Amino acid sequence: ETPVNARHRDLITALAAEHRLPAIYGSREFVDAGGLISYGSSFPELYRRAAVYVDRILRGARPADLPVEQPARLELAVNLRAAAALGLTIPHSIIIRAEHVVR
């Protein structure tokens, strides 16, 4: 998620809904703002991992010696209200896999 996308999150999801576009986003915050589905990294988890790196660096580790990490898991979020507004039915198999569901 870029700062521009984050700043205009409400507008982006509103335009997708207005034009009846079933959009998939990269972060849960878009689903909370009215978007249909997101699948991506959990930003709070990424921030926690970043804090571990900051701690290591402040304790003297060289940044070049720290390993590169990828997100350990991806988060699925579904907005059932947005799906209903679009006339879509989200399969139960998707709903039970979602970490976050807006009803």
Short mmCIF file of C-alpha atoms in Angstrom, two decimals:
data_model
loop_
_atom_site.label_atom_id
_atom_site.label_comp_id
_atom_site.label_asym_id
_atom_site.label_seq_id
_atom_site.Cartn_x
_atom_site.Cartn_y
_atom_site.Cartn_z
CA GLU A 1 0.00 0.00 0.00
CA THR A 2 1.42 3.34 -1.01
CA PRO A 3 0.84 6.55 0.95
CA VAL A 4 -1.27 7.88 -1.93
CA ASN A 5 -3.49 4.78 -1.88
CA ALA A 6 -3.79 4.95 1.89
CA ARG A 7 -4.72 8.63 1.78
CA HIS A 8 -7.44 8.03 -0.82
CA ARG A 9 -8.62 4.63 0.46
CA ASP A 10 -12.21 5.78 1.04
CA LEU A 11 -12.43 7.39 -2.39
CA ILE A 12 -10.96 4.33 -4.12
CA THR A 13 -13.40 1.93 -2.48
CA ALA A 14 -16.34 4.31 -3.04
CA LEU A 15 -15.55 4.62 -6.76
CA ALA A 16 -15.22 0.85 -7.11
CA ALA A 17 -18.63 0.42 -5.44
CA GLU A 18 -20.23 3.21 -7.48
CA HIS A 19 -19.05 1.62 -10.72
CA ARG A 20 -19.92 -1.88 -9.46
CA LEU A 21 -16.35 -3.11 -9.77
CA PRO A 22 -15.53 -6.16 -7.64
CA ALA A 23 -12.03 -5.14 -6.60
CA ILE A 24 -9.40 -7.02 -4.63
CA TYR A 25 -6.98 -5.00 -2.52
CA GLY A 26 -3.62 -5.64 -0.92
CA SER A 27 -4.51 -4.67 2.64
CA ARG A 28 -7.32 -5.23 5.12
CA GLU A 29 -7.80 -1.52 5.64
CA PHE A 30 -9.50 -1.32 2.22
CA VAL A 31 -12.05 -3.95 3.28
CA ASP A 32 -12.74 -1.99 6.46
CA ALA A 33 -13.31 1.07 4.22
CA GLY A 34 -15.92 -0.78 2.14
CA GLY A 35 -13.83 -2.77 -0.34
CA LEU A 36 -14.80 -6.29 -1.33
CA ILE A 37 -11.76 -8.52 -0.63
CA SER A 38 -8.15 -8.10 0.37
CA TYR A 39 -5.29 -10.55 0.41
CA GLY A 40 -1.91 -9.41 1.58
CA SER A 41 0.46 -8.75 4.42
CA SER A 42 -0.78 -7.61 7.79
CA PHE A 43 0.67 -4.13 8.25
CA PRO A 44 0.60 -4.30 12.08
CA GLU A 45 2.64 -7.53 11.86
CA LEU A 46 5.10 -5.93 9.42
CA TYR A 47 5.52 -2.99 11.80
CA ARG A 48 6.22 -5.36 14.71
CA ARG A 49 8.88 -7.14 12.64
CA ALA A 50 10.40 -3.78 11.69
CA ALA A 51 10.65 -2.91 15.39
CA VAL A 52 12.73 -6.06 15.93
CA TYR A 53 15.14 -4.89 13.24
CA VAL A 54 15.34 -1.40 14.73
CA ASP A 55 16.10 -2.95 18.11
CA ARG A 56 18.90 -5.07 16.63
CA ILE A 57 20.42 -2.07 14.86
CA LEU A 58 20.25 0.08 17.99
CA ARG A 59 22.03 -2.71 19.87
CA GLY A 60 24.88 -2.57 17.38
CA ALA A 61 24.01 -4.98 14.56
CA ARG A 62 25.07 -3.92 11.11
CA PRO A 63 22.01 -3.56 8.82
CA ALA A 64 23.88 -5.35 6.02
CA ASP A 65 24.26 -8.41 8.28
CA LEU A 66 20.54 -8.72 9.01
CA PRO A 67 18.63 -11.26 6.91
CA VAL A 68 15.94 -10.19 4.48
CA GLU A 69 12.54 -11.37 5.64
CA GLN A 70 9.30 -11.95 3.80
CA PRO A 71 5.90 -11.92 5.47
CA ALA A 72 5.32 -15.18 7.31
CA ARG A 73 1.64 -15.24 6.36
CA LEU A 74 -0.86 -13.40 4.24
CA GLU A 75 -4.20 -12.21 5.56
CA LEU A 76 -7.54 -12.69 3.78
CA ALA A 77 -10.36 -10.25 4.54
CA VAL A 78 -13.87 -10.28 3.06
CA ASN A 79 -16.62 -7.66 3.19
CA LEU A 80 -19.98 -9.42 2.88
CA ARG A 81 -21.88 -6.11 2.80
CA ALA A 82 -19.88 -5.04 -0.26
CA ALA A 83 -20.51 -8.44 -1.87
CA ALA A 84 -24.26 -8.12 -1.29
CA ALA A 85 -24.28 -4.61 -2.75
CA LEU A 86 -22.58 -5.99 -5.87
CA GLY A 87 -24.98 -8.93 -6.05
CA LEU A 88 -22.18 -11.42 -5.40
CA THR A 89 -22.21 -14.52 -3.27
CA ILE A 90 -18.92 -15.29 -1.57
CA PRO A 91 -18.42 -19.06 -1.25
CA HIS A 92 -18.50 -20.40 2.30
CA SER A 93 -15.06 -21.96 1.72
CA ILE A 94 -13.62 -18.44 1.29
CA ILE A 95 -15.45 -17.02 4.29
CA ILE A 96 -14.16 -19.70 6.67
CA ARG A 97 -10.59 -19.10 5.48
CA ALA A 98 -10.79 -15.35 6.04
CA GLU A 99 -9.09 -13.90 9.11
CA HIS A 100 -11.45 -10.91 9.01
CA VAL A 101 -15.06 -10.78 7.80
CA VAL A 102 -17.21 -7.64 7.67
CA ARG A 103 -20.85 -8.69 8.02
#
